[in-house]
Coordinates of C-alpha atoms and ligand atoms in Angstrom, one line a residue:
X10 CA -10.0 -8.8 -7.1
X11 CA -7.9 -7.2 -4.3
X12 CA -9.7 -9.7 -2.2
X13 CA -8.4 -12.6 -4.2
X14 CA -4.9 -11.7 -3.3
X15 CA -5.5 -11.6 0.4
X16 CA -7.2 -14.9 0.0
X17 CA -4.0 -16.3 -1.6
X18 CA -1.9 -15.0 1.3
X19 CA -4.0 -17.1 3.6
X20 CA -3.2 -20.1 1.5
X21 CA 0.6 -19.5 2.0
X22 CA 0.2 -19.1 5.8
X23 CA -1.9 -22.3 6.0
X24 CA 0.7 -24.2 4.0
X25 CA 3.5 -23.1 6.2
X26 CA 1.5 -24.0 9.3
X27 CA 0.8 -27.4 7.8
X28 CA 4.4 -28.1 7.2
X29 CA 5.4 -27.3 10.7
X30 CA 2.7 -29.4 12.1
X31 CA 3.6 -32.3 10.0
X32 CA 7.2 -32.1 11.0
X33 CA 6.2 -32.2 14.6
X34 CA 4.0 -35.2 14.1
X35 CA 6.4 -37.3 12.0
X36 CA 9.7 -36.5 13.6
X37 CA 8.7 -36.2 17.2
X38 CA 9.4 -39.8 18.3
X39 CA 12.4 -40.0 16.1
X40 CA 14.0 -37.0 17.7
X41 CA 16.4 -37.9 20.5
X42 CA 15.7 -36.7 24.0
X43 CA 18.2 -34.3 25.4
X44 CA 19.2 -35.3 28.9
X45 CA 21.7 -33.8 31.4
X46 CA 25.0 -35.5 31.6
X47 CA 24.4 -36.5 35.2
X48 CA 21.3 -38.4 34.3
X49 CA 23.3 -40.2 31.6
X50 CA 25.9 -41.2 34.1
X51 CA 23.2 -42.5 36.4
X52 CA 21.5 -44.4 33.6
X53 CA 24.9 -46.0 32.8
X54 CA 25.3 -47.0 36.5
X55 CA 21.8 -48.4 36.6
X56 CA 22.6 -50.5 33.5
X57 CA 19.9 -48.9 31.4
X58 CA 22.0 -47.7 28.6
X59 CA 22.2 -50.1 25.7
X60 CA 24.7 -48.5 23.3
X61 CA 26.2 -45.1 22.7
X62 CA 28.1 -43.4 20.0
X63 CA 30.6 -40.8 21.3
X64 CA 31.3 -37.8 19.3
X65 CA 33.6 -34.8 19.8
X66 CA 31.2 -33.0 22.2
X67 CA 28.0 -35.0 22.0
X68 CA 27.1 -38.5 23.0
X69 CA 24.0 -40.1 21.6
X70 CA 22.6 -43.6 22.0
X71 CA 19.8 -45.9 23.1
X72 CA 18.6 -46.5 26.6
X73 CA 15.6 -47.9 28.4
X74 CA 13.3 -45.4 30.1
X75 CA 11.6 -46.2 33.3
X76 CA 8.8 -48.1 31.6
X77 CA 11.4 -50.2 29.9
X78 CA 10.9 -48.7 26.4
X79 CA 13.9 -48.1 24.3
X80 CA 14.4 -44.4 23.6
X81 CA 17.0 -42.3 21.8
X82 CA 18.9 -39.7 23.8
X83 CA 21.7 -37.3 23.4
X84 CA 23.7 -35.4 26.0
X85 CA 26.6 -33.0 26.0
X86 CA 29.9 -34.7 26.8
X87 CA 31.6 -33.5 30.0
X88 CA 34.2 -36.2 30.9
X89 CA 37.1 -36.8 28.5
X90 CA 37.4 -40.5 29.2
X91 CA 34.3 -42.5 29.5
X92 CA 35.3 -45.8 28.1
X93 CA 36.2 -47.3 31.4
X94 CA 32.9 -46.6 33.0
X95 CA 31.0 -47.8 29.9
X96 CA 33.0 -51.0 29.8
X97 CA 32.3 -51.6 33.5
X98 CA 28.6 -51.6 32.8
X99 CA 28.7 -53.5 29.6
X100 CA 27.5 -50.7 27.3
X101 CA 28.3 -51.2 23.7
X102 CA 30.1 -48.1 22.5
X103 CA 31.8 -46.6 19.5
X104 CA 33.4 -43.3 18.5
X105 CA 31.9 -41.0 15.9
X106 CA 33.3 -38.4 13.6
X107 CA 30.7 -35.6 13.5
X108 CA 30.0 -34.4 10.1
X109 CA 27.5 -31.5 10.6
X110 CA 28.0 -30.1 7.1
X111 CA 25.2 -32.1 5.4
X112 CA 22.6 -31.7 8.2
X113 CA 23.3 -28.0 8.3
X114 CA 22.9 -27.8 4.6
X115 CA 19.7 -29.8 4.6
X116 CA 18.2 -27.7 7.3
X117 CA 18.7 -24.7 5.1
X118 CA 17.8 -26.2 1.8
X119 CA 14.6 -27.9 2.7
X120 CA 12.7 -24.8 3.9
X121 CA 14.0 -22.9 0.8
X122 CA 12.7 -25.6 -1.5
X123 CA 9.4 -25.7 0.2
X124 CA 9.0 -22.0 0.1
X125 CA 9.9 -21.7 -3.6
X126 CA 7.6 -24.6 -4.4
X127 CA 4.6 -22.9 -2.9
X128 CA 5.5 -19.6 -4.4
X129 CA 5.8 -21.1 -7.8
X130 CA 2.5 -22.9 -7.6
X131 CA 0.7 -19.8 -6.5
X132 CA 2.2 -17.7 -9.2
X133 CA 1.2 -20.2 -11.8
X134 CA -2.3 -20.3 -10.4
X135 CA -2.6 -16.5 -10.5
X136 CA -1.3 -16.3 -14.0
X137 CA -3.8 -18.8 -15.2
X138 CA -1.0 -20.8 -16.8
X139 CA 0.4 -17.8 -18.6
X140 CA 4.1 -17.0 -18.7
X141 CA 5.3 -13.8 -17.2
X142 CA 5.2 -12.8 -13.6
X143 CA 4.8 -9.1 -13.6
X144 CA 1.6 -9.2 -15.6
X145 CA -0.5 -7.8 -12.8
X146 CA -3.3 -6.2 -14.8
X147 CA -4.0 -9.7 -16.0
X148 CA -4.6 -11.3 -12.6
X149 CA -7.0 -8.7 -11.7
X150 CA -9.1 -9.1 -14.8
X151 CA -9.7 -12.8 -14.6
X152 CA -13.1 -13.2 -16.0
X153 CA -14.7 -16.5 -16.4
X154 CA -17.3 -17.1 -19.0
X155 CA -20.4 -18.8 -17.8
X156 CA -21.3 -21.9 -19.6
X157 CA -24.7 -23.7 -19.8
X158 CA -26.8 -20.7 -18.9
X159 CA -30.3 -21.9 -18.0
X160 CA -32.2 -18.7 -18.7
X161 CA -34.4 -18.9 -21.8
X162 CA -36.7 -16.5 -23.7
X163 CA -39.6 -18.2 -21.9
X164 CA -38.3 -16.7 -18.6
X165 CA -38.7 -13.3 -20.0
X166 CA -42.3 -12.1 -20.5
X167 CA -43.8 -9.1 -22.0
X168 CA -40.9 -8.1 -24.2
X169 CA -42.0 -9.7 -27.4
X170 CA -40.7 -7.1 -29.8
X171 CA -37.2 -7.2 -28.1
X172 CA -37.2 -11.0 -28.2
X173 CA -38.1 -11.0 -31.9
X174 CA -35.2 -8.7 -32.7
X175 CA -32.8 -10.8 -30.6
X176 CA -33.9 -14.1 -32.2
X177 CA -31.7 -13.3 -35.2
X178 CA -28.6 -13.0 -32.9
X179 CA -29.4 -16.2 -31.2
X180 CA -29.7 -17.9 -34.6
X181 CA -26.4 -16.5 -35.7
X182 CA -24.6 -17.6 -32.5
X183 CA -26.0 -21.0 -32.7
X184 CA -24.9 -21.6 -36.3
X185 CA -22.4 -18.9 -37.4
X186 CA -21.1 -21.0 -40.3
X187 CA -24.4 -20.8 -42.1
X188 CA -24.4 -17.0 -41.9
X189 CA -20.7 -16.9 -43.0
X190 CA -21.4 -19.0 -46.1
X191 CA -24.1 -16.6 -47.2
X192 CA -21.8 -13.7 -46.4
X193 CA -24.2 -11.8 -44.1
X194 CA -22.8 -9.3 -41.7
X195 CA -23.9 -9.5 -38.1
X196 CA -24.1 -6.4 -35.9
X197 CA -21.1 -6.3 -33.6
X198 CA -22.8 -4.6 -30.8
X199 CA -26.4 -4.7 -29.5
X200 CA -27.4 -2.1 -27.0
X201 CA -30.4 -2.9 -24.8
X202 CA -32.1 0.3 -23.7
X203 CA -34.8 0.6 -21.2
X204 CA -35.8 1.7 -17.7
X205 CA -34.3 -0.1 -14.7
X206 CA -35.8 -3.5 -13.8
X207 CA -37.3 -4.2 -17.2
X208 CA -35.3 -7.3 -17.7
X209 CA -32.3 -6.2 -19.8
X210 CA -29.8 -8.3 -17.9
X211 CA -32.3 -11.2 -17.9
X212 CA -32.8 -11.0 -21.7
X213 CA -29.1 -10.8 -22.4
X214 CA -28.6 -14.0 -20.4
X215 CA -31.5 -15.6 -22.2
X216 CA -29.8 -14.9 -25.5
X217 CA -26.8 -16.8 -24.4
X218 CA -29.0 -19.5 -23.0
X219 CA -31.0 -19.9 -26.1
X220 CA -27.9 -20.0 -28.3
X221 CA -26.0 -22.3 -25.9
X222 CA -22.8 -20.2 -26.0
X223 CA -20.6 -18.9 -23.1
X224 CA -21.6 -15.6 -21.5
X225 CA -18.8 -13.2 -20.4
X226 CA -20.4 -10.5 -18.4
X227 CA -19.1 -7.5 -16.6
X228 CA -20.8 -4.5 -15.1
X229 CA -19.6 -1.1 -16.2
X230 CA -19.1 -0.1 -12.6
X231 CA -16.6 -3.0 -12.2
X232 CA -14.4 -1.5 -14.8
X233 CA -13.9 1.7 -13.0
X234 CA -10.8 0.7 -10.9
X235 CA -8.7 2.6 -8.5
X236 CA -5.5 2.3 -10.3
X237 CA -4.9 3.9 -13.7
X238 CA -4.8 1.4 -16.5
X239 CA -6.6 -1.4 -14.7
X240 CA -9.9 -0.8 -16.4
X241 CA -8.3 -0.8 -19.8
X242 CA -6.4 -4.0 -18.9
X243 CA -9.6 -5.6 -17.9
X244 CA -11.3 -4.8 -21.2
X245 CA -8.4 -6.2 -23.1
X246 CA -8.5 -9.4 -21.0
X247 CA -12.2 -9.7 -21.5
X248 CA -11.8 -9.7 -25.3
X249 CA -8.7 -12.1 -25.2
X250 CA -10.7 -14.6 -23.2
X251 CA -13.8 -14.2 -25.3
X252 CA -11.8 -14.8 -28.5
X253 CA -10.7 -18.1 -27.2
X254 CA -14.2 -19.2 -26.5
X255 CA -16.0 -17.9 -29.6
X256 CA -18.9 -18.2 -30.5
X257 CA -19.9 -16.4 -27.3
X258 CA -21.5 -13.2 -25.9
X259 CA -19.7 -10.4 -24.1
X260 CA -22.2 -8.5 -22.0
X261 CA -21.4 -5.1 -20.5
X262 CA -24.1 -4.2 -18.0
X263 CA -24.5 -0.5 -17.0
X264 CA -22.5 0.6 -20.0
X265 CA -23.1 4.3 -19.0
X266 CA -20.7 3.9 -16.1
X267 CA -17.8 3.7 -18.6
X268 CA -19.5 5.0 -21.7
X269 CA -20.3 8.5 -20.6
X270 CA -19.4 11.1 -23.2
X271 CA -15.7 11.9 -23.0
X272 CA -14.9 15.3 -21.8
X273 CA -18.1 15.4 -19.8
X274 CA -16.0 15.5 -16.6
X275 CA -16.3 19.2 -16.7
X276 CA -14.0 21.4 -14.5
X277 CA -13.2 18.6 -12.1
X278 CA -11.8 16.6 -14.9
X279 CA -10.1 13.5 -13.4
X280 CA -11.9 11.0 -15.5
X281 CA -8.8 9.8 -17.3
X282 CA -9.3 6.3 -16.0
X283 CA -12.8 6.0 -17.3
X284 CA -11.7 7.6 -20.6
X285 CA -8.9 5.1 -21.0
X286 CA -11.3 2.2 -20.4
X287 CA -13.8 3.6 -22.9
X288 CA -11.0 4.1 -25.5
X289 CA -9.8 0.5 -25.0
X290 CA -13.4 -0.7 -25.4
X291 CA -13.7 1.2 -28.7
X292 CA -10.3 -0.1 -29.9
X293 CA -11.3 -3.7 -29.1
X294 CA -14.6 -3.4 -30.8
X295 CA -13.0 -2.1 -33.9
X296 CA -10.3 -4.7 -33.7
X297 CA -12.3 -7.8 -34.3
X298 CA -14.7 -8.9 -36.9
X299 CA -18.0 -10.6 -36.3
X300 CA -16.8 -13.5 -38.4
X301 CA -15.4 -14.9 -35.1
X302 CA -18.9 -15.3 -33.8
X303 CA -18.6 -12.9 -30.9
X304 CA -21.5 -10.6 -30.2
X305 CA -21.1 -7.7 -27.8
X306 CA -24.2 -6.8 -25.9
X307 CA -24.6 -4.0 -23.4
X308 CA -27.4 -2.5 -21.4
X309 CA -28.1 1.0 -20.2
X310 CA -31.0 3.0 -18.9
X311 CA -29.4 6.2 -19.9
X312 CA -28.6 6.0 -23.6
X313 CA -28.6 9.8 -23.8
X314 CA -25.3 10.2 -21.8
X315 CA -23.4 7.7 -23.9
X316 CA -20.4 8.8 -25.9
X317 CA -21.6 9.2 -29.5
X318 CA -18.5 7.1 -30.6
X319 CA -20.1 4.1 -29.0
X320 CA -23.2 4.3 -31.1
X321 CA -21.4 4.7 -34.4
X322 CA -21.8 2.1 -37.0
X323 CA -19.6 -0.9 -36.4
X324 CA -20.0 -0.5 -32.7
X325 CA -23.3 -0.5 -30.8
X326 CA -25.2 0.2 -33.9
X327 CA -28.2 -1.9 -33.1
X328 CA -30.4 -0.8 -30.3
X329 CA -33.2 -2.8 -28.8
X330 CA -35.7 -1.0 -26.7
X331 CA -37.1 -2.8 -23.7
X332 CA -40.0 -0.8 -22.3
X333 CA -42.2 -1.1 -19.2
X334 CA -44.7 -3.9 -19.8
X335 CA -48.4 -3.3 -20.7
X336 CA -51.3 -5.1 -19.0
X337 CA -50.7 -8.4 -20.9
X338 CA -47.0 -8.2 -20.3
X339 CA -47.5 -7.7 -16.6
X340 CA -49.9 -10.6 -16.5
X341 CA -47.3 -12.8 -18.1
X342 CA -44.5 -11.6 -15.8
X343 CA -46.7 -12.2 -12.8
X344 CA -47.5 -15.7 -14.1
X345 CA -43.8 -16.5 -14.4
X346 CA -43.0 -15.4 -10.9
X347 CA -46.1 -16.8 -9.3
X348 CA -44.9 -20.2 -10.3
X349 CA -42.3 -20.0 -7.5
X350 CA -44.9 -19.5 -4.8
X351 CA -48.1 -21.3 -3.7
X352 CA -51.2 -19.3 -4.7
X353 CA -54.7 -19.5 -3.3
X354 CA -57.1 -20.9 -5.9
X355 CA -59.2 -17.8 -6.0
X356 CA -56.3 -15.5 -6.8
X357 CA -56.8 -13.7 -10.1
X358 CA -53.5 -12.3 -11.3
X359 CA -55.4 -10.4 -14.0
X360 CA -56.6 -7.9 -11.4
X361 CA -53.1 -7.4 -10.0
X362 CA -51.9 -6.8 -13.6
X363 CA -54.5 -4.1 -14.1
X364 CA -53.6 -2.4 -10.9
X365 CA -49.9 -2.2 -11.5
X366 CA -49.5 0.2 -14.5
X367 CA -46.0 1.6 -14.5
X368 CA -44.5 -1.3 -12.7
X369 CA -41.3 -2.9 -14.2
X370 CA -40.7 -6.6 -14.3
X371 CA -38.5 -6.3 -11.3
X372 CA -41.3 -4.5 -9.4
X373 CA -43.7 -7.3 -10.3
X374 CA -41.3 -10.0 -9.2
X375 CA -41.0 -8.0 -6.0
X376 CA -44.8 -8.0 -5.6
X377 CA -44.9 -11.7 -5.6
X378 CA -42.1 -12.1 -3.3
X379 CA -43.4 -9.5 -0.8
X380 CA -46.8 -11.2 -1.0
X381 CA -45.2 -14.5 -0.1
X382 CA -43.5 -12.9 2.9
X383 CA -46.8 -11.4 4.0
X384 CA -48.6 -14.7 3.8
X385 CA -46.0 -16.3 6.1
X386 CA -46.3 -13.4 8.5
X387 CA -50.1 -13.9 8.5
X388 CA -49.5 -17.6 9.0
X389 CA -51.2 -18.6 5.9
X390 CA -50.2 -21.7 3.9
X391 CA -50.8 -20.1 0.5
X392 CA -50.6 -16.5 -0.9
X393 CA -54.0 -15.0 -0.9
X394 CA -55.4 -12.0 -2.9
X395 CA -55.1 -10.0 0.3
X396 CA -51.4 -10.5 0.5
X397 CA -51.0 -9.6 -3.1
X398 CA -53.1 -6.4 -2.6
X399 CA -51.1 -5.4 0.3
X400 CA -47.8 -6.1 -1.5
X401 CA -48.9 -3.9 -4.4
X402 CA -49.8 -1.1 -2.1
X403 CA -46.5 -1.3 -0.4
X404 CA -44.6 -1.2 -3.6
X405 CA -46.7 1.6 -4.9
X406 CA -45.9 3.5 -1.7
X407 CA -42.2 3.1 -2.5
X408 CA -42.6 4.0 -6.2
X409 CA -44.8 7.0 -5.6
X410 CA -41.9 8.7 -4.0
X411 CA -40.2 8.3 -7.3
X412 CA -43.3 9.5 -9.2
X413 CA -43.6 6.5 -11.3
X414 CA -47.2 5.5 -10.5
X415 CA -50.3 7.4 -11.4
X416 CA -53.7 6.9 -9.9
X417 CA -56.8 5.8 -11.7
X418 CA -58.3 9.3 -12.1
X419 CA -55.1 10.6 -13.6
X420 CA -54.8 7.6 -15.9
X421 CA -58.2 8.4 -17.3
X422 CA -57.3 12.0 -18.0
X423 CA -54.0 10.9 -19.7
X424 CA -56.0 8.4 -21.8
X425 CA -58.4 11.0 -23.1
X426 CA -55.6 13.5 -23.7
X427 CA -53.5 11.1 -25.7
X428 CA -56.5 9.9 -27.8
X429 CA -57.3 13.5 -28.4
X430 CA -53.8 13.9 -30.1
X431 CA -54.2 10.7 -32.0
X432 CA -57.8 11.4 -33.2
X433 CA -56.9 14.8 -34.5
X434 CA -53.8 13.3 -36.2
X435 CA -55.9 10.6 -38.0
X436 CA -58.7 13.0 -39.0
X437 CA -56.5 15.8 -40.3
X438 CA -55.2 15.5 -43.9
X439 CA -51.4 15.8 -44.2
X440 CA -50.6 14.3 -40.8
X441 CA -48.3 11.5 -40.2
X442 CA -50.2 8.3 -39.3
X443 CA -50.5 7.3 -35.6
X444 CA -48.2 4.5 -34.8
X445 CA -48.7 3.9 -31.1
X446 CA -50.6 5.4 -28.2
X447 CA -49.4 4.5 -24.7
X448 CA -50.4 5.5 -21.2
X449 CA -47.7 3.5 -19.5
X450 CA -45.8 6.1 -17.6
X451 CA -42.2 6.6 -18.8
X452 CA -39.9 8.0 -16.3
X453 CA -40.6 11.3 -14.6
X454 CA -41.9 13.5 -17.4
X455 CA -44.2 11.7 -19.8
X456 CA -47.3 10.1 -18.4
X457 CA -48.4 8.9 -21.8
X458 CA -47.4 9.5 -25.4
X459 CA -48.7 9.3 -28.9
X460 CA -46.2 8.2 -31.5
X461 CA -46.6 9.2 -35.2
X462 CA -44.9 7.3 -38.0
X463 CA -43.2 9.5 -40.7
X464 CA -44.2 8.0 -44.0
X465 CA -41.3 9.6 -45.8
X466 CA -38.3 11.9 -45.2
X467 CA -39.6 15.4 -45.3
X468 CA -37.5 18.5 -45.7
X469 CA -40.2 21.0 -46.8
X470 CA -43.5 21.7 -45.1
X471 CA -46.4 23.7 -46.3
X472 CA -48.3 26.1 -44.1
X473 CA -51.1 23.7 -44.0
X474 CA -48.9 20.9 -42.6
X475 CA -47.5 23.2 -40.0
X476 CA -51.1 24.2 -38.9
X477 CA -52.0 20.5 -38.9
X478 CA -49.1 19.9 -36.5
X479 CA -50.5 22.6 -34.2
X480 CA -53.9 20.9 -34.4
X481 CA -52.5 17.6 -33.2
X482 CA -50.6 19.3 -30.3
X483 CA -53.8 21.1 -29.2
X484 CA -55.9 17.9 -29.5
X485 CA -54.8 16.6 -26.1
X486 CA -55.9 19.7 -24.2
X487 CA -59.2 20.0 -26.2
X488 CA -60.0 16.4 -25.4
X489 CA -59.6 17.0 -21.7
X490 CA -61.7 20.1 -21.9
X491 CA -64.7 18.6 -23.7
X492 CA -64.6 15.4 -21.7
X493 CA -64.0 16.7 -18.1
X494 CA -64.9 20.4 -18.5
X495 CA -61.5 21.4 -17.2
X496 CA -57.8 21.1 -18.3
X497 CA -54.7 19.9 -16.5
X498 CA -51.1 20.9 -16.4
X499 CA -50.3 17.9 -18.6
X500 CA -50.9 20.0 -21.7
X501 CA -48.1 22.5 -20.8
X502 CA -45.5 21.1 -23.1
X503 CA -47.9 20.7 -26.0
X504 CA -48.9 24.3 -25.8
X505 CA -45.3 25.4 -25.7
X506 CA -44.5 23.5 -28.9
X507 CA -47.7 24.7 -30.6
X508 CA -46.8 28.3 -29.7
X509 CA -43.3 27.8 -31.1
X510 CA -44.7 26.5 -34.4
X511 CA -47.2 29.4 -34.7
X512 CA -44.4 32.0 -34.0
X513 CA -42.1 30.3 -36.5
X514 CA -44.9 30.6 -39.1
X515 CA -44.9 34.3 -38.7
X516 CA -41.3 35.1 -37.8
X517 CA -39.2 32.5 -39.7
X518 CA -41.2 31.3 -42.6
X519 CA -42.8 34.6 -43.7
X520 CA -46.3 33.0 -43.8
X521 CA -48.0 35.5 -41.5
X522 CA -49.7 38.8 -42.0
X523 CA -47.7 41.0 -39.6
X524 CA -44.3 40.7 -41.0
X525 CA -45.0 39.6 -44.5
X526 CA -41.8 38.4 -46.0
X527 CA -39.4 39.9 -43.6
X528 CA -38.1 37.2 -41.4
X529 CA -36.2 37.2 -38.1
X530 CA -34.9 33.7 -37.5
X531 CA -34.3 33.1 -33.8
X532 CA -30.7 33.5 -32.9
X533 CA -29.2 30.4 -31.4
X534 CA -26.8 32.1 -29.0
X535 CA -25.7 30.1 -25.9
X536 CA -28.1 30.4 -23.0
X537 CA -25.8 32.3 -20.8
X538 CA -25.2 35.0 -23.4
X539 CA -28.9 35.7 -23.8
X540 CA -30.4 38.8 -22.2
X541 CA -33.8 38.7 -20.8
X542 CA -36.5 37.6 -23.2
X543 CA -37.4 41.0 -24.4
X544 CA -34.0 42.5 -24.6
X545 CA -31.1 41.2 -26.8
X546 CA -31.3 38.7 -29.6
X547 CA -34.2 40.5 -31.3
X548 CA -34.0 43.0 -34.0
X549 CA -37.5 44.3 -34.5
X550 CA -39.4 47.0 -32.6
X551 CA -41.6 46.5 -29.6
X552 CA -44.5 47.4 -31.7
X553 CA -43.7 44.6 -34.1
X554 CA -43.2 42.3 -31.2
X555 CA -46.6 43.1 -29.9
X556 CA -48.1 42.4 -33.3
X557 CA -46.3 39.1 -33.5
X558 CA -47.7 38.1 -30.1
X559 CA -51.1 39.1 -31.2
X560 CA -51.0 37.1 -34.4
X561 CA -49.6 34.1 -32.7
X562 CA -52.5 34.2 -30.3
X563 CA -54.9 34.5 -33.2
X564 CA -53.5 31.5 -35.0
X565 CA -53.7 29.4 -31.8
X566 CA -57.2 30.5 -31.0
X567 CA -58.4 29.8 -34.5
X568 CA -56.8 26.3 -34.5
X569 CA -58.2 25.6 -31.1
X570 CA -61.8 26.2 -32.1
X571 CA -61.3 24.2 -35.2
X572 CA -60.0 21.2 -33.2
X573 CA -62.8 21.7 -30.7
X574 CA -65.4 21.5 -33.4
X575 CA -63.7 18.4 -34.8
X576 CA -63.5 16.5 -31.6
X577 CA -67.0 17.5 -30.5
X578 CA -68.3 16.0 -33.7
X579 CA -66.3 12.8 -33.1
X580 CA -66.8 12.6 -29.3
X581 CA -68.3 9.1 -29.5
X582 CA -65.0 8.0 -31.1
X583 CA -63.0 9.8 -28.5
X584 CA -64.8 8.1 -25.7
X585 CA -64.8 4.6 -27.3
X586 CA -61.1 4.7 -28.1
X587 CA -60.0 6.3 -24.8
X588 CA -61.9 3.6 -22.8
X589 CA -60.2 0.9 -24.9
X590 CA -56.9 2.5 -24.3
X591 CA -57.6 2.6 -20.5
X592 CA -58.2 -1.1 -20.7
X593 CA -55.2 -2.1 -22.9
X594 CA -52.8 0.8 -22.0
X595 CA -51.2 0.5 -25.5
X596 CA -52.9 0.8 -28.8
X597 CA -51.1 0.1 -32.1
X598 CA -51.9 1.6 -35.5
X599 CA -54.1 -1.2 -36.8
X600 CA -56.3 -1.4 -33.8
X601 CA -56.6 2.3 -33.6
X602 CA -57.4 2.8 -37.2
X603 CA -60.0 0.1 -37.2
X604 CA -61.8 1.9 -34.4
X605 CA -61.5 5.3 -36.2
X606 CA -62.9 3.8 -39.3
X607 CA -65.8 2.5 -37.3
X608 CA -65.1 -1.2 -37.1
Ligands
ADP713 P1 -32.5 -4.6 -15.7 O1 -31.3 -5.3 -16.1 O2 -33.3 -4.2 -16.9 O3 -32.4 -3.6 -14.7 P2 -33.1 -7.2 -14.6 O4 -32.9 -8.1 -15.8 O5 -31.9 -7.1 -13.7 O6 -33.5 -5.7 -15.0 O7 -34.4 -7.7 -13.9 C1 -34.4 -7.9 -12.5 C2 -35.4 -9.0 -12.2 O8 -36.7 -8.6 -12.5 C3 -35.1 -10.2 -13.1 O9 -34.2 -11.1 -12.5 C4 -36.5 -10.9 -13.1 O10 -36.7 -11.7 -12.0 C5 -37.4 -9.7 -13.0 N1 -37.9 -9.3 -14.4 C6 -37.6 -8.2 -15.0 N2 -38.2 -8.1 -16.2 C7 -38.8 -9.3 -16.4 C8 -39.5 -9.9 -17.5 N3 -39.8 -9.2 -18.6 N4 -40.0 -11.1 -17.3 C9 -39.8 -11.8 -16.2 N5 -39.1 -11.3 -15.1 C10 -38.6 -10.1 -15.2
MG714 MG1 -29.5 -5.0 -15.0
ZN715 ZN1 -50.1 16.0 -25.0

């Protein structure tokens, strides 16, 4: 916005320059020529002077120049008595009382008027027609809602669940009165959560496009201004503008830039500005009701850093997850972007989709674009499969540095590992049903995951259920072991959690042999107060500790051999489902259970 001001200064300079130029053009030939007195006398003698008006100290009049054109002239009067000479040469002459007052006044007034005129116009423009001149926060926050957005849900592929959830919002924005009549309450804020490049910005635009409402968008990083109070002023202005244009969508991209938990500044502090902006956003969100037909959408790829106040009910209480696409999603995204380039007839995008596990929508758009560039470089008229292959390799090269792509061998191990978890869960009584198995890498840590679906809220657990949990955790590692004859580091986290549960059974819940009913719940002292692992924070003897360790190991060994037996019995299922998962990358409850039950 700083830029805008400089831009306006240029306008002023241009206007002044224009006025000067114009003056020169228009008045040039009207302006009398100043000539020396001697020349004037000579002209009189030569009979060239037609008429003169004689003032106190200036003489002006008309004369013929050497081409015979009539021109205006003035000269400074030197002689006191001219009349005789003039009469001699037959010049028409008259006296003149000089009144310089008005010309002087005009020469002052006109520039002042022009100056004020320009200034006034500029001010009005900057204010956007608002009264008040010192309202600077306002100028800087000028936000214009985009109308007639062309993006539609069809432009977003592979995010079917998200689209389904957002369809309700579209419907509401398109016809708010119907919802109002029934009395339904719309969510105020919808938070789009997902890894970078998965199409969050795109889908937000698509919502506005589908509903046909204006789209006010700002990026969180835009809000963070140099001067204190600007960010808050912008938020205020954003909402003022949006209220005028309702129904509409306010979209705040990269919400984490302003929405970080307050007080997270640490010792350096100095985040007052961001805090003020965030507070203003909270105030504005509380200050209007959805009856007006305004929906606030925001996007972030780091929901965990957001201030909890933002996620409270009445604010961004609805979250829509947009995950990396699976094979089918990738295929659909490739199809969308491939429409923009010319493809060879023998190109099979299915193969490209299979090769690009872990790619986001933006990565895939990039593949197509890169392939088109390669085709041009190889002087081909159409994009061939070779170009696409090379483009994929290049982008994998870039992504590998960020650890987001796994190779085929690893993918296979991950698939068996996850199906191991899932199979044990489905075959052990007392386990929550498997909701989803995925081997699409998520960020740095998890290469795959198995999601279980709690069937009810549970506050109590029996020993059996705790052991079943351990079984499920061990299932991944066991599946690797019986399939490949070796295990990988991927099971590390599972083992840690399994060990925790086994210890808790003994130490916290009094279900073990060693301690009987005496329990020693773990002390939750802050990390930096803890001594080394064997020292403080423990109030039983070393002997007891050794026994606990032994019993923990016994439990885990016992469970491990149980799970091994189970999975060896069901190895045909393990293989069949893991291969299916490798192919589809995501399996949902119904498909999975159908295979477990042998259909
Ligand atoms: P995000 O906001 O989640 O980081 P963007 O919406 O900015 O991602 O996506 C960047 C680009 O990637 C989009 O403009 C689009 O071209 C492409 N893209 C991402 N996801 C999809 C998708 N699901 N379908 C089609 N194109 C997508
Ligand atoms: Mg974005
Ligand atoms: Zn695991």
